Structure formats: C-alpha cells, structure tokens
Amino acid sequence: MNAYNKNLVYIAACIGMVFFGIAFIVMGSVLPSLTAKYSLDAVGSSSLVSLLPVGVLAGSLLFGVVVDRYGYKLLLAVSTLFTLFGIEGLSFFEDLNILRICIFLIGLGGGMLNGSTNALASDISDDKERGSRLSILGVCYGIGALGIPLLLGILSKSYHYQFILQRTGLLMLLSVLYFIAIKFPEPKIKQGFPFKQAIQLVKEPLLLIMSFFLFFQSGIEGLTNNWTTSYLHGRIAVGSDEVALGLTFFVLGMTVSRLILSYLLRIIKHEYILMGGIMTAVTGTIILNYAFDLHFAAISLFITGFGLAAGFPVIISYIGTAYKNISGTAIGLAMFIALTGNTLLNFAMGFISDSFGISSFPVFIIVLLLIQAIILFTNSKKLKKVSDTSIKNN
C-alpha cells in the first residue's frame, strides 16, 4: 500500500495552483514591457498573447489521462518545469520565435497544473471536505494571480522584469524538488492509457451537464478579466493603470469568497451556494453597468468576483465525487470544455462589441449568468443526487 501524507500532498497541490495563477497572469503583467522592448504593434502583441490560452487548452486536455496512468508526481514536476522554462525564456531569450515557444510552454504547464492540482485535491479528500479543500485551492490561485503583478509593480522601480521572473523560476525549481521528495497517491490505472474510458465519459450526461456549466463559468471569468478595462475606459476618466488596478478587485473578491466558502461548503448545501453565487454576481454586474467612477467599479467587480467564486470548486467537487475511479480524465474533459467556453465567448464578445458597442458588455454577462441559473434549475435532481451521495458517505 502506498502510504502518503495527505497534508504534504495537499501543500503540493496548493503550490502548483499558485504557479498556475502566476502562469495565467504573467503575460498580462509583462506584455507592456515586451511590447516596448520589441516595438510590437497591436497585431504582434495579440499574436504573442494568443499562444497562452492555446497552451492552457492543450495542457487541460492532456493532463487527465497522464495522471490516471502515471500518477501525480511526474506530472506536477514536468508541468512546473514547463512553466519554469517558459518564464525563464521570457527573461533570457531575445528571439521572438523562441519567445512564442516559451509563452506556449507557460500555457501548457499552467493548464496541466490547473487540472492536476484540482484532481489531486479532489482525490485525497473525502466527500464532505472536497468542496472546502478545492475552495482553499482557489485561494492559492488568487495568491499567484495577485502576487505576480503586485511584485512587478513594487519591484519594477528597482529591478527589470527579467530579474523578477528569474527569481520566480528559482522558487519553482525548489518546488520541483519538493514534489520529487514526497509520496503521492498511486496511479488509478496500472496499464495502458485510459482512452476507452475517456471516450465513454464523453457520453456521460451528468458530466456533460457539469462541464457545460463550467463552459459558461470560465467564459464569464475570462470576459471579466479581458473586457472590463475596455468597458471602463469609455466610461471613467482615469488612466489605464488605475483601471487595471480596479480589475484586481475582481480576483480579490474571488479570493476572499473562497476563504469563506472553505467553511460554508461544510455546512450549506452546495446547490444553494451555487445559486446564491449567481445572484450575487448578477448584482455586481448590474452595479458595474451603472458605475461612473473607479470606486463603484471596484466595488462592483469585487461583488461579481465574490459571487463567481463558488463555480469551479463546487462543480469540480461534484465531478470528483461522481467519477472517483477516473477523476483525472473526467476533470480534464470538464476543464477542456470550460476553457473552450472561455475562448468562444470571448470571440462572441468581440462580435457583439463591434455590432452593438462595448456598452453591451454587462448585459452579455448577465445573460450568461442567467443561462447558468437555468442549467442549475433544469438539472437540480441530477446534481442533488451527487450532493446526497456526498452526505451519505459521511
């Protein structure tokens, strides 16, 4: 029997999620410096940034079958090294083609880290604590996502962004040694890749329902991160740096909410928390629609982030409970569908913005939130069965 220390393994998952937060945000933080350094126009900048989500999608699709076949130690170490090589490449290499490879590696490593840490936290948790542990994992994402721009903002007056990225890479290397040193749960599938099981999962109605919910969840989070600054620029007479600072309140709202959820998910039914979160996010978005100064915009973004925080932890908890024997592959499929939603809904917002103006942004967000509410209402019995299973097992 493979004896592992649950707390040490959970710390490893939290470290990996911090790195995903860094990977997901780092391009937005250093893009202005890269744009100035290489004299890139808007098209050039976009071509660089677009490689990150492509890598994240690939990593999200690949990690599940690898985890179920080979376990977590190998994947956590390799995905962290991919992210490390990509981040170090941004600071050391001058060739734009090599930088593109580095950005893809950041996305690939980040996508694998995101999926594998969620699956790992789910696997080592019993049904009662699964949602709570996944919420704390979400807090770790917020630490990484808020930490890297904060570090760059504070230290950029004294150090180049290359120096900061290099030191971040050193921390990642030390973490790889930690991953190698500790024991992880054994692989679920001893021989062969679980391609047959993965194909069967595509036909699972319950998994598809939950993945479809995450399709909109990821899309809403991505839209808020990507389009809020453009929306506010047309309404608030402040500089771009101040608007970007206001956007950090969205991540802050999610982080604070997940800290609270780590307790609430132990005592309140998950479906109630999901519906309450959607209504809170709708409230925040309505306030954003009428926000004409930065303070109200920051408050609205905090409320929106606070409401959206429950989506991923609760649904991933459901998936981990329902598909324990092949949780990595199931969560991987759900993550892939979720990130596809992020990409497609951002394209849709671009079309809506061109056709109806950027002022339609809050309305689009509210429509997507209401679609999520409809998914919950129409599938409440199926989701309640998963929730009841969790309660009975404890």
mmCIF file of C-alpha atoms in Angstrom:
data_model
loop_
_atom_site.group_PDB
_atom_site.id
_atom_site.type_symbol
_atom_site.label_atom_id
_atom_site.label_comp_id
_atom_site.label_asym_id
_atom_site.label_seq_id
_atom_site.Cartn_x
_atom_site.Cartn_y
_atom_site.Cartn_z
ATOM 1 C CA MET A 1 0.000 0.000 0.000
ATOM 2 C CA ASN A 2 1.291 3.451 -0.938
ATOM 3 C CA ALA A 3 1.348 5.434 2.310
ATOM 4 C CA TYR A 4 1.393 9.168 1.682
ATOM 5 C CA ASN A 5 0.972 12.144 3.969
ATOM 6 C CA LYS A 6 -2.285 13.860 2.993
ATOM 7 C CA ASN A 7 -1.185 17.257 4.326
ATOM 8 C CA LEU A 8 2.148 17.220 2.451
ATOM 9 C CA VAL A 9 0.369 16.232 -0.756
ATOM 10 C CA TYR A 10 -2.251 18.956 -0.302
ATOM 11 C CA ILE A 11 0.543 21.516 0.184
ATOM 12 C CA ALA A 12 2.000 20.311 -3.122
ATOM 13 C CA ALA A 13 -1.384 20.881 -4.799
ATOM 14 C CA CYS A 14 -1.584 24.393 -3.319
ATOM 15 C CA ILE A 15 1.937 25.231 -4.532
ATOM 16 C CA GLY A 16 1.046 24.030 -8.018
ATOM 17 C CA MET A 17 -2.096 26.170 -8.055
ATOM 18 C CA VAL A 18 -0.109 29.272 -7.031
ATOM 19 C CA PHE A 19 2.106 28.612 -10.058
ATOM 20 C CA PHE A 20 -0.964 28.314 -12.285
ATOM 21 C CA GLY A 21 -2.094 31.712 -11.029
ATOM 22 C CA ILE A 22 1.320 33.107 -11.952
ATOM 23 C CA ALA A 23 1.278 31.390 -15.370
ATOM 24 C CA PHE A 24 -2.204 32.667 -16.210
ATOM 25 C CA ILE A 25 -1.473 36.275 -15.298
ATOM 26 C CA VAL A 26 2.215 36.698 -16.103
ATOM 27 C CA MET A 27 1.723 37.575 -19.788
ATOM 28 C CA GLY A 28 -0.653 40.412 -18.995
ATOM 29 C CA SER A 29 1.842 41.709 -16.441
ATOM 30 C CA VAL A 30 4.922 41.703 -18.691
ATOM 31 C CA LEU A 31 3.225 42.346 -22.056
ATOM 32 C CA PRO A 32 3.676 46.142 -21.895
ATOM 33 C CA SER A 33 7.425 45.644 -21.312
ATOM 34 C CA LEU A 34 7.681 43.110 -24.140
ATOM 35 C CA THR A 35 5.669 45.362 -26.459
ATOM 36 C CA ALA A 36 8.011 48.279 -25.788
ATOM 37 C CA LYS A 37 11.169 46.145 -25.988
ATOM 38 C CA TYR A 38 10.322 44.621 -29.390
ATOM 39 C CA SER A 39 8.299 47.589 -30.759
ATOM 40 C CA LEU A 40 5.254 45.401 -31.319
ATOM 41 C CA ASP A 41 2.015 46.710 -32.770
ATOM 42 C CA ALA A 42 -1.413 45.532 -31.632
ATOM 43 C CA VAL A 43 -1.365 42.552 -34.011
ATOM 44 C CA GLY A 44 2.082 41.476 -32.816
ATOM 45 C CA SER A 45 1.075 41.731 -29.177
ATOM 46 C CA SER A 46 -2.109 39.754 -29.799
ATOM 47 C CA SER A 47 -0.211 37.003 -31.605
ATOM 48 C CA LEU A 48 2.032 36.589 -28.562
ATOM 49 C CA VAL A 49 -0.806 36.553 -26.032
ATOM 50 C CA SER A 50 -2.957 34.139 -28.083
ATOM 51 C CA LEU A 51 -0.414 31.345 -27.610
ATOM 52 C CA LEU A 52 -1.036 31.258 -23.860
ATOM 53 C CA PRO A 53 -4.667 30.030 -23.976
ATOM 54 C CA VAL A 54 -3.741 27.556 -26.730
ATOM 55 C CA GLY A 55 -1.160 26.055 -24.380
ATOM 56 C CA VAL A 56 -3.604 26.056 -21.452
ATOM 57 C CA LEU A 57 -6.190 24.211 -23.564
ATOM 58 C CA ALA A 58 -3.637 21.590 -24.632
ATOM 59 C CA GLY A 59 -2.446 21.088 -21.048
ATOM 60 C CA SER A 60 -6.005 20.784 -19.756
ATOM 61 C CA LEU A 61 -6.812 18.085 -22.312
ATOM 62 C CA LEU A 62 -3.616 16.077 -21.777
ATOM 63 C CA PHE A 63 -3.207 16.017 -18.014
ATOM 64 C CA GLY A 64 -6.126 13.733 -17.123
ATOM 65 C CA VAL A 65 -5.089 10.558 -18.940
ATOM 66 C CA VAL A 66 -1.467 11.080 -17.846
ATOM 67 C CA VAL A 67 -2.441 11.469 -14.169
ATOM 68 C CA ASP A 68 -4.725 8.424 -14.158
ATOM 69 C CA ARG A 69 -1.997 6.306 -15.794
ATOM 70 C CA TYR A 70 1.249 7.602 -14.257
ATOM 71 C CA GLY A 71 0.182 9.447 -11.105
ATOM 72 C CA TYR A 72 0.731 12.975 -9.860
ATOM 73 C CA LYS A 73 4.436 13.151 -9.016
ATOM 74 C CA LEU A 74 5.633 13.008 -12.627
ATOM 75 C CA LEU A 75 3.026 15.408 -13.967
ATOM 76 C CA LEU A 76 3.424 18.040 -11.242
ATOM 77 C CA ALA A 77 7.195 18.046 -11.707
ATOM 78 C CA VAL A 78 7.055 18.151 -15.527
ATOM 79 C CA SER A 79 4.306 20.782 -15.729
ATOM 80 C CA THR A 80 6.149 23.019 -13.253
ATOM 81 C CA LEU A 81 9.329 22.636 -15.324
ATOM 82 C CA PHE A 82 7.433 23.582 -18.497
ATOM 83 C CA THR A 83 6.146 26.716 -16.772
ATOM 84 C CA LEU A 84 9.613 27.395 -15.358
ATOM 85 C CA PHE A 85 11.316 27.081 -18.773
ATOM 86 C CA GLY A 86 8.701 29.353 -20.329
ATOM 87 C CA ILE A 87 9.035 32.066 -17.683
ATOM 88 C CA GLU A 88 12.836 31.898 -17.726
ATOM 89 C CA GLY A 89 12.729 32.108 -21.506
ATOM 90 C CA LEU A 90 10.868 35.422 -21.315
ATOM 91 C CA SER A 91 13.774 36.844 -19.333
ATOM 92 C CA PHE A 92 16.739 35.280 -21.196
ATOM 93 C CA PHE A 93 15.872 34.988 -24.902
ATOM 94 C CA GLU A 94 15.700 37.784 -27.457
ATOM 95 C CA ASP A 95 14.335 35.932 -30.495
ATOM 96 C CA LEU A 96 10.574 36.420 -30.959
ATOM 97 C CA ASN A 97 10.037 32.903 -32.312
ATOM 98 C CA ILE A 98 11.667 31.409 -29.214
ATOM 99 C CA LEU A 99 9.532 33.722 -27.057
ATOM 100 C CA ARG A 100 6.425 32.313 -28.742
ATOM 101 C CA ILE A 101 7.531 28.798 -27.786
ATOM 102 C CA CYS A 102 8.145 29.998 -24.226
ATOM 103 C CA ILE A 103 4.660 31.507 -23.981
ATOM 104 C CA PHE A 104 3.121 28.266 -25.259
ATOM 105 C CA LEU A 105 5.133 26.336 -22.631
ATOM 106 C CA ILE A 106 3.818 28.648 -19.893
ATOM 107 C CA GLY A 107 0.277 27.901 -21.039
ATOM 108 C CA LEU A 108 0.901 24.157 -21.441
ATOM 109 C CA GLY A 109 2.475 23.843 -17.999
ATOM 110 C CA GLY A 110 -0.185 26.085 -16.463
ATOM 111 C CA GLY A 111 -3.043 24.071 -17.978
ATOM 112 C CA MET A 112 -1.589 20.827 -16.640
ATOM 113 C CA LEU A 113 -1.010 22.398 -13.221
ATOM 114 C CA ASN A 114 -4.557 23.714 -13.046
ATOM 115 C CA GLY A 115 -6.138 20.372 -13.875
ATOM 116 C CA SER A 116 -3.776 18.123 -11.922
ATOM 117 C CA THR A 117 -3.909 20.178 -8.716
ATOM 118 C CA ASN A 118 -7.721 20.196 -8.779
ATOM 119 C CA ALA A 119 -7.802 16.446 -9.418
ATOM 120 C CA LEU A 120 -5.191 15.818 -6.701
ATOM 121 C CA ALA A 121 -7.053 17.870 -4.084
ATOM 122 C CA SER A 122 -10.233 16.020 -5.019
ATOM 123 C CA ASP A 123 -8.624 12.570 -4.829
ATOM 124 C CA ILE A 124 -7.092 12.999 -1.367
ATOM 125 C CA SER A 125 -10.297 14.449 0.128
ATOM 126 C CA ASP A 126 -13.337 12.648 1.462
ATOM 127 C CA ASP A 127 -16.707 13.696 0.102
ATOM 128 C CA LYS A 128 -17.507 16.065 2.961
ATOM 129 C CA GLU A 129 -14.273 18.080 2.766
ATOM 130 C CA ARG A 130 -13.782 18.015 -1.015
ATOM 131 C CA GLY A 131 -15.523 21.317 -1.770
ATOM 132 C CA SER A 132 -13.771 23.047 1.113
ATOM 133 C CA ARG A 133 -10.313 21.903 0.025
ATOM 134 C CA LEU A 134 -10.988 22.931 -3.562
ATOM 135 C CA SER A 135 -12.035 26.378 -2.339
ATOM 136 C CA ILE A 136 -8.727 26.832 -0.491
ATOM 137 C CA LEU A 137 -7.029 25.712 -3.698
ATOM 138 C CA GLY A 138 -8.843 28.573 -5.430
ATOM 139 C CA VAL A 139 -7.415 30.955 -2.829
ATOM 140 C CA CYS A 140 -3.949 29.761 -3.847
ATOM 141 C CA TYR A 141 -4.758 30.679 -7.446
ATOM 142 C CA GLY A 142 -5.639 34.178 -6.221
ATOM 143 C CA ILE A 143 -2.307 34.423 -4.371
ATOM 144 C CA GLY A 144 -0.419 33.665 -7.591
ATOM 145 C CA ALA A 145 -2.641 35.809 -9.789
ATOM 146 C CA LEU A 146 -2.467 38.814 -7.460
ATOM 147 C CA GLY A 147 1.113 38.232 -6.360
ATOM 148 C CA ILE A 148 2.961 38.447 -9.671
ATOM 149 C CA PRO A 149 1.530 41.830 -10.791
ATOM 150 C CA LEU A 150 1.985 43.134 -7.234
ATOM 151 C CA LEU A 151 5.634 42.036 -7.200
ATOM 152 C CA LEU A 152 6.259 43.520 -10.626
ATOM 153 C CA GLY A 153 4.573 46.763 -9.588
ATOM 154 C CA ILE A 154 6.548 47.103 -6.357
ATOM 155 C CA LEU A 155 9.949 45.926 -7.601
ATOM 156 C CA SER A 156 9.901 47.325 -11.149
ATOM 157 C CA LYS A 157 11.347 50.643 -9.928
ATOM 158 C CA SER A 158 14.451 48.855 -8.677
ATOM 159 C CA TYR A 159 14.681 45.758 -10.910
ATOM 160 C CA HIS A 160 13.927 44.787 -14.518
ATOM 161 C CA TYR A 161 11.060 42.359 -15.044
ATOM 162 C CA GLN A 162 13.670 39.789 -16.190
ATOM 163 C CA PHE A 163 15.230 39.738 -12.708
ATOM 164 C CA ILE A 164 11.849 39.188 -11.034
ATOM 165 C CA LEU A 165 10.940 36.363 -13.429
ATOM 166 C CA GLN A 166 14.291 34.670 -12.860
ATOM 167 C CA ARG A 167 13.794 34.645 -9.092
ATOM 168 C CA THR A 168 10.261 33.300 -9.576
ATOM 169 C CA GLY A 169 11.772 30.494 -11.649
ATOM 170 C CA LEU A 170 14.174 29.649 -8.838
ATOM 171 C CA LEU A 171 11.223 29.232 -6.455
ATOM 172 C CA MET A 172 9.595 26.896 -8.971
ATOM 173 C CA LEU A 173 12.758 24.804 -9.200
ATOM 174 C CA LEU A 174 12.824 24.385 -5.414
ATOM 175 C CA SER A 175 9.190 23.281 -5.543
ATOM 176 C CA VAL A 176 10.022 20.606 -8.133
ATOM 177 C CA LEU A 177 12.494 19.153 -5.626
ATOM 178 C CA TYR A 178 9.697 19.119 -3.033
ATOM 179 C CA PHE A 179 7.389 17.259 -5.451
ATOM 180 C CA ILE A 180 10.087 14.665 -6.084
ATOM 181 C CA ALA A 181 10.791 14.200 -2.375
ATOM 182 C CA ILE A 182 7.270 13.384 -1.148
ATOM 183 C CA LYS A 183 4.964 10.433 -1.844
ATOM 184 C CA PHE A 184 1.783 10.848 -3.880
ATOM 185 C CA PRO A 185 -1.273 8.603 -4.391
ATOM 186 C CA GLU A 186 -0.655 5.712 -6.754
ATOM 187 C CA PRO A 187 -1.980 5.838 -10.343
ATOM 188 C CA LYS A 188 -5.551 4.580 -10.696
ATOM 189 C CA ILE A 189 -4.886 2.714 -13.951
ATOM 190 C CA LYS A 190 -1.911 0.363 -13.829
ATOM 191 C CA GLN A 191 -1.598 -0.497 -17.516
ATOM 192 C CA GLY A 192 -2.301 1.345 -20.748
ATOM 193 C CA PHE A 193 -3.786 4.777 -21.318
ATOM 194 C CA PRO A 194 -7.461 5.224 -20.354
ATOM 195 C CA PHE A 195 -8.534 6.306 -23.852
ATOM 196 C CA LYS A 196 -11.538 3.953 -23.864
ATOM 197 C CA GLN A 197 -12.759 5.276 -20.532
ATOM 198 C CA ALA A 198 -12.200 8.843 -21.730
ATOM 199 C CA ILE A 199 -14.346 8.233 -24.808
ATOM 200 C CA GLN A 200 -17.084 6.740 -22.616
ATOM 201 C CA LEU A 201 -17.021 9.853 -20.419
ATOM 202 C CA VAL A 202 -17.958 11.982 -23.436
ATOM 203 C CA LYS A 203 -21.308 10.157 -23.435
ATOM 204 C CA GLU A 204 -21.958 10.764 -19.720
ATOM 205 C CA PRO A 205 -24.952 13.173 -19.435
ATOM 206 C CA LEU A 206 -24.115 14.224 -15.859
ATOM 207 C CA LEU A 207 -20.504 15.066 -16.711
ATOM 208 C CA LEU A 208 -21.585 16.985 -19.806
ATOM 209 C CA ILE A 209 -24.106 18.999 -17.786
ATOM 210 C CA MET A 210 -21.459 19.968 -15.245
ATOM 211 C CA SER A 211 -18.916 20.705 -17.992
ATOM 212 C CA PHE A 212 -21.478 22.861 -19.788
ATOM 213 C CA PHE A 213 -21.972 24.851 -16.577
ATOM 214 C CA LEU A 214 -18.187 25.370 -16.423
ATOM 215 C CA PHE A 215 -18.231 26.376 -20.115
ATOM 216 C CA PHE A 216 -20.156 29.497 -19.085
ATOM 217 C CA GLN A 217 -18.323 29.856 -15.762
ATOM 218 C CA SER A 218 -14.919 30.025 -17.439
ATOM 219 C CA GLY A 219 -16.308 32.282 -20.148
ATOM 220 C CA ILE A 220 -17.713 34.772 -17.636
ATOM 221 C CA GLU A 221 -14.445 34.862 -15.682
ATOM 222 C CA GLY A 222 -12.423 35.313 -18.878
ATOM 223 C CA LEU A 223 -14.747 38.014 -20.217
ATOM 224 C CA THR A 224 -14.500 39.953 -16.970
ATOM 225 C CA ASN A 225 -10.705 39.779 -16.986
ATOM 226 C CA ASN A 226 -10.354 40.634 -20.678
ATOM 227 C CA TRP A 227 -13.100 43.168 -21.402
ATOM 228 C CA THR A 228 -13.659 45.136 -18.204
ATOM 229 C CA THR A 229 -10.766 47.529 -18.865
ATOM 230 C CA SER A 230 -12.090 48.311 -22.363
ATOM 231 C CA TYR A 231 -15.589 48.809 -20.973
ATOM 232 C CA LEU A 232 -14.441 51.156 -18.203
ATOM 233 C CA HIS A 233 -12.171 53.198 -20.485
ATOM 234 C CA GLY A 234 -15.225 54.539 -22.242
ATOM 235 C CA ARG A 235 -16.997 55.488 -19.009
ATOM 236 C CA ILE A 236 -14.393 56.570 -16.445
ATOM 237 C CA ALA A 237 -11.908 59.394 -16.943
ATOM 238 C CA VAL A 238 -8.874 57.704 -15.372
ATOM 239 C CA GLY A 239 -5.605 56.270 -16.664
ATOM 240 C CA SER A 240 -5.176 52.683 -17.853
ATOM 241 C CA ASP A 241 -3.036 51.807 -14.806
ATOM 242 C CA GLU A 242 -5.851 52.815 -12.448
ATOM 243 C CA VAL A 243 -8.411 50.830 -14.432
ATOM 244 C CA ALA A 244 -6.125 47.768 -14.321
ATOM 245 C CA LEU A 245 -5.801 48.233 -10.567
ATOM 246 C CA GLY A 246 -9.585 48.278 -10.272
ATOM 247 C CA LEU A 247 -9.695 44.929 -12.078
ATOM 248 C CA THR A 248 -7.622 43.324 -9.317
ATOM 249 C CA PHE A 249 -10.686 43.727 -7.075
ATOM 250 C CA PHE A 250 -12.364 41.013 -9.177
ATOM 251 C CA VAL A 251 -9.636 38.495 -8.283
ATOM 252 C CA LEU A 252 -9.626 39.792 -4.696
ATOM 253 C CA GLY A 253 -13.386 39.202 -4.435
ATOM 254 C CA MET A 254 -12.974 35.612 -5.629
ATOM 255 C CA THR A 255 -10.091 35.007 -3.212
ATOM 256 C CA VAL A 256 -11.940 36.366 -0.163
ATOM 257 C CA SER A 257 -15.087 34.454 -1.110
ATOM 258 C CA ARG A 258 -13.213 31.157 -1.445
ATOM 259 C CA LEU A 259 -11.738 31.610 2.011
ATOM 260 C CA ILE A 260 -15.276 31.943 3.389
ATOM 261 C CA LEU A 261 -16.540 29.080 1.206
ATOM 262 C CA SER A 262 -13.944 26.733 2.674
ATOM 263 C CA TYR A 263 -16.136 26.853 5.803
ATOM 264 C CA LEU A 264 -19.617 27.356 4.287
ATOM 265 C CA LEU A 265 -19.314 24.366 1.933
ATOM 266 C CA ARG A 266 -19.132 22.128 5.012
ATOM 267 C CA ILE A 267 -22.492 23.275 6.403
ATOM 268 C CA ILE A 268 -24.643 24.552 3.491
ATOM 269 C CA LYS A 269 -25.906 22.555 0.530
ATOM 270 C CA HIS A 270 -23.729 23.174 -2.484
ATOM 271 C CA GLU A 271 -26.607 23.851 -4.867
ATOM 272 C CA TYR A 272 -27.794 26.713 -2.631
ATOM 273 C CA ILE A 273 -24.315 28.210 -2.634
ATOM 274 C CA LEU A 274 -24.118 27.996 -6.429
ATOM 275 C CA MET A 275 -27.461 29.738 -6.919
ATOM 276 C CA GLY A 276 -26.658 32.378 -4.301
ATOM 277 C CA GLY A 277 -23.331 32.995 -6.032
ATOM 278 C CA ILE A 278 -25.019 33.530 -9.394
ATOM 279 C CA MET A 279 -27.446 36.051 -7.909
ATOM 280 C CA THR A 280 -24.566 37.874 -6.204
ATOM 281 C CA ALA A 281 -22.644 38.026 -9.473
ATOM 282 C CA VAL A 282 -25.740 39.380 -11.269
ATOM 283 C CA THR A 283 -25.986 42.106 -8.597
ATOM 284 C CA GLY A 284 -22.327 43.034 -9.044
ATOM 285 C CA THR A 285 -22.698 43.189 -12.826
ATOM 286 C CA ILE A 286 -25.775 45.434 -12.574
ATOM 287 C CA ILE A 287 -23.775 47.820 -10.364
ATOM 288 C CA LEU A 288 -20.965 47.742 -12.957
ATOM 289 C CA ASN A 289 -23.478 48.781 -15.612
ATOM 290 C CA TYR A 290 -24.208 51.975 -13.643
ATOM 291 C CA ALA A 291 -20.684 52.619 -12.321
ATOM 292 C CA PHE A 292 -19.366 56.001 -13.444
ATOM 293 C CA ASP A 293 -16.334 56.259 -11.186
ATOM 294 C CA LEU A 294 -13.499 53.920 -10.254
ATOM 295 C CA HIS A 295 -14.686 53.334 -6.680
ATOM 296 C CA PHE A 296 -18.090 51.999 -7.741
ATOM 297 C CA ALA A 297 -16.440 49.965 -10.495
ATOM 298 C CA ALA A 298 -14.032 48.374 -7.983
ATOM 299 C CA ILE A 299 -16.921 47.575 -5.608
ATOM 300 C CA SER A 300 -18.957 46.035 -8.428
ATOM 301 C CA LEU A 301 -16.006 43.904 -9.566
ATOM 302 C CA PHE A 302 -15.381 42.716 -6.017
ATOM 303 C CA ILE A 303 -19.057 41.687 -5.650
ATOM 304 C CA THR A 304 -19.007 39.949 -9.056
ATOM 305 C CA GLY A 305 -15.827 38.034 -8.205
ATOM 306 C CA PHE A 306 -17.278 37.174 -4.775
ATOM 307 C CA GLY A 307 -20.334 35.638 -6.434
ATOM 308 C CA LEU A 308 -18.459 33.737 -9.131
ATOM 309 C CA ALA A 309 -16.025 32.124 -6.677
ATOM 310 C CA ALA A 310 -18.133 29.030 -5.961
ATOM 311 C CA GLY A 311 -18.475 27.809 -9.554
ATOM 312 C CA PHE A 312 -15.283 25.858 -10.107
ATOM 313 C CA PRO A 313 -14.757 24.451 -6.561
ATOM 314 C CA VAL A 314 -18.328 23.154 -6.276
ATOM 315 C CA ILE A 315 -18.579 21.643 -9.771
ATOM 316 C CA ILE A 316 -15.108 20.068 -9.606
ATOM 317 C CA SER A 317 -16.142 18.666 -6.208
ATOM 318 C CA TYR A 318 -19.239 17.128 -7.835
ATOM 319 C CA ILE A 319 -17.111 15.595 -10.604
ATOM 320 C CA GLY A 320 -14.594 14.218 -8.102
ATOM 321 C CA THR A 321 -17.425 12.605 -6.119
ATOM 322 C CA ALA A 322 -19.215 11.127 -9.135
ATOM 323 C CA TYR A 323 -16.154 9.839 -11.040
ATOM 324 C CA LYS A 324 -13.657 8.780 -8.376
ATOM 325 C CA ASN A 325 -12.182 5.892 -10.365
ATOM 326 C CA ILE A 326 -11.137 8.081 -13.275
ATOM 327 C CA SER A 327 -11.231 11.545 -11.731
ATOM 328 C CA GLY A 328 -8.211 12.938 -13.605
ATOM 329 C CA THR A 329 -9.661 12.170 -17.033
ATOM 330 C CA ALA A 330 -13.142 13.390 -16.014
ATOM 331 C CA ILE A 331 -11.835 16.672 -14.598
ATOM 332 C CA GLY A 332 -9.561 17.059 -17.636
ATOM 333 C CA LEU A 333 -12.514 16.776 -20.012
ATOM 334 C CA ALA A 334 -14.500 19.275 -17.939
ATOM 335 C CA MET A 335 -11.572 21.725 -17.860
ATOM 336 C CA PHE A 336 -11.124 21.452 -21.625
ATOM 337 C CA ILE A 337 -14.801 22.227 -22.233
ATOM 338 C CA ALA A 338 -14.627 25.074 -19.715
ATOM 339 C CA LEU A 339 -11.612 26.699 -21.377
ATOM 340 C CA THR A 340 -13.218 26.234 -24.787
ATOM 341 C CA GLY A 341 -16.086 28.307 -23.415
ATOM 342 C CA ASN A 342 -13.603 30.968 -22.350
ATOM 343 C CA THR A 343 -12.228 31.178 -25.897
ATOM 344 C CA LEU A 344 -15.550 31.037 -27.777
ATOM 345 C CA LEU A 345 -17.384 33.513 -25.534
ATOM 346 C CA ASN A 346 -14.515 35.985 -25.830
ATOM 347 C CA PHE A 347 -14.814 35.731 -29.623
ATOM 348 C CA ALA A 348 -18.572 36.251 -29.257
ATOM 349 C CA MET A 349 -17.999 39.355 -27.155
ATOM 350 C CA GLY A 350 -15.727 40.731 -29.861
ATOM 351 C CA PHE A 351 -18.526 40.326 -32.397
ATOM 352 C CA ILE A 352 -21.094 41.844 -30.006
ATOM 353 C CA SER A 353 -18.790 44.782 -29.270
ATOM 354 C CA ASP A 354 -18.331 45.501 -32.987
ATOM 355 C CA SER A 355 -22.049 45.169 -33.701
ATOM 356 C CA PHE A 356 -23.666 46.795 -30.654
ATOM 357 C CA GLY A 357 -20.865 48.617 -28.833
ATOM 358 C CA ILE A 358 -18.849 47.869 -25.701
ATOM 359 C CA SER A 359 -21.738 49.148 -23.537
ATOM 360 C CA SER A 360 -23.448 45.774 -24.123
ATOM 361 C CA PHE A 361 -20.730 44.008 -22.089
ATOM 362 C CA PRO A 362 -22.618 43.883 -18.724
ATOM 363 C CA VAL A 363 -25.814 42.748 -20.462
ATOM 364 C CA PHE A 364 -23.942 39.848 -22.083
ATOM 365 C CA ILE A 365 -22.501 38.819 -18.703
ATOM 366 C CA ILE A 366 -25.964 38.876 -17.091
ATOM 367 C CA VAL A 367 -27.402 36.735 -19.919
ATOM 368 C CA LEU A 368 -24.640 34.142 -19.395
ATOM 369 C CA LEU A 369 -25.253 34.112 -15.629
ATOM 370 C CA LEU A 370 -28.971 33.528 -16.202
ATOM 371 C CA ILE A 371 -28.121 30.618 -18.533
ATOM 372 C CA GLN A 372 -26.094 29.118 -15.662
ATOM 373 C CA ALA A 373 -29.098 29.529 -13.364
ATOM 374 C CA ILE A 374 -31.306 27.728 -15.921
ATOM 375 C CA ILE A 375 -28.790 24.852 -16.110
ATOM 376 C CA LEU A 376 -28.949 24.503 -12.327
ATOM 377 C CA PHE A 377 -32.763 24.614 -12.191
ATOM 378 C CA THR A 378 -33.337 22.149 -15.036
ATOM 379 C CA ASN A 379 -30.783 19.641 -13.719
ATOM 380 C CA SER A 380 -31.310 20.108 -9.976
ATOM 381 C CA LYS A 381 -32.379 16.486 -9.374
ATOM 382 C CA LYS A 382 -29.273 15.048 -11.030
ATOM 383 C CA LEU A 383 -26.962 17.386 -9.155
ATOM 384 C CA LYS A 384 -28.804 16.749 -5.880
ATOM 385 C CA LYS A 385 -28.086 13.023 -6.222
ATOM 386 C CA VAL A 386 -24.351 13.769 -6.311
ATOM 387 C CA SER A 387 -24.696 16.070 -3.306
ATOM 388 C CA ASP A 388 -26.739 13.467 -1.414
ATOM 389 C CA THR A 389 -24.098 10.819 -2.170
ATOM 390 C CA SER A 390 -21.522 13.074 -0.575
ATOM 391 C CA ILE A 391 -23.675 13.483 2.542
ATOM 392 C CA LYS A 392 -24.446 9.747 2.855
ATOM 393 C CA ASN A 393 -20.756 8.852 2.647
ATOM 394 C CA ASN A 394 -20.111 10.916 5.746
#
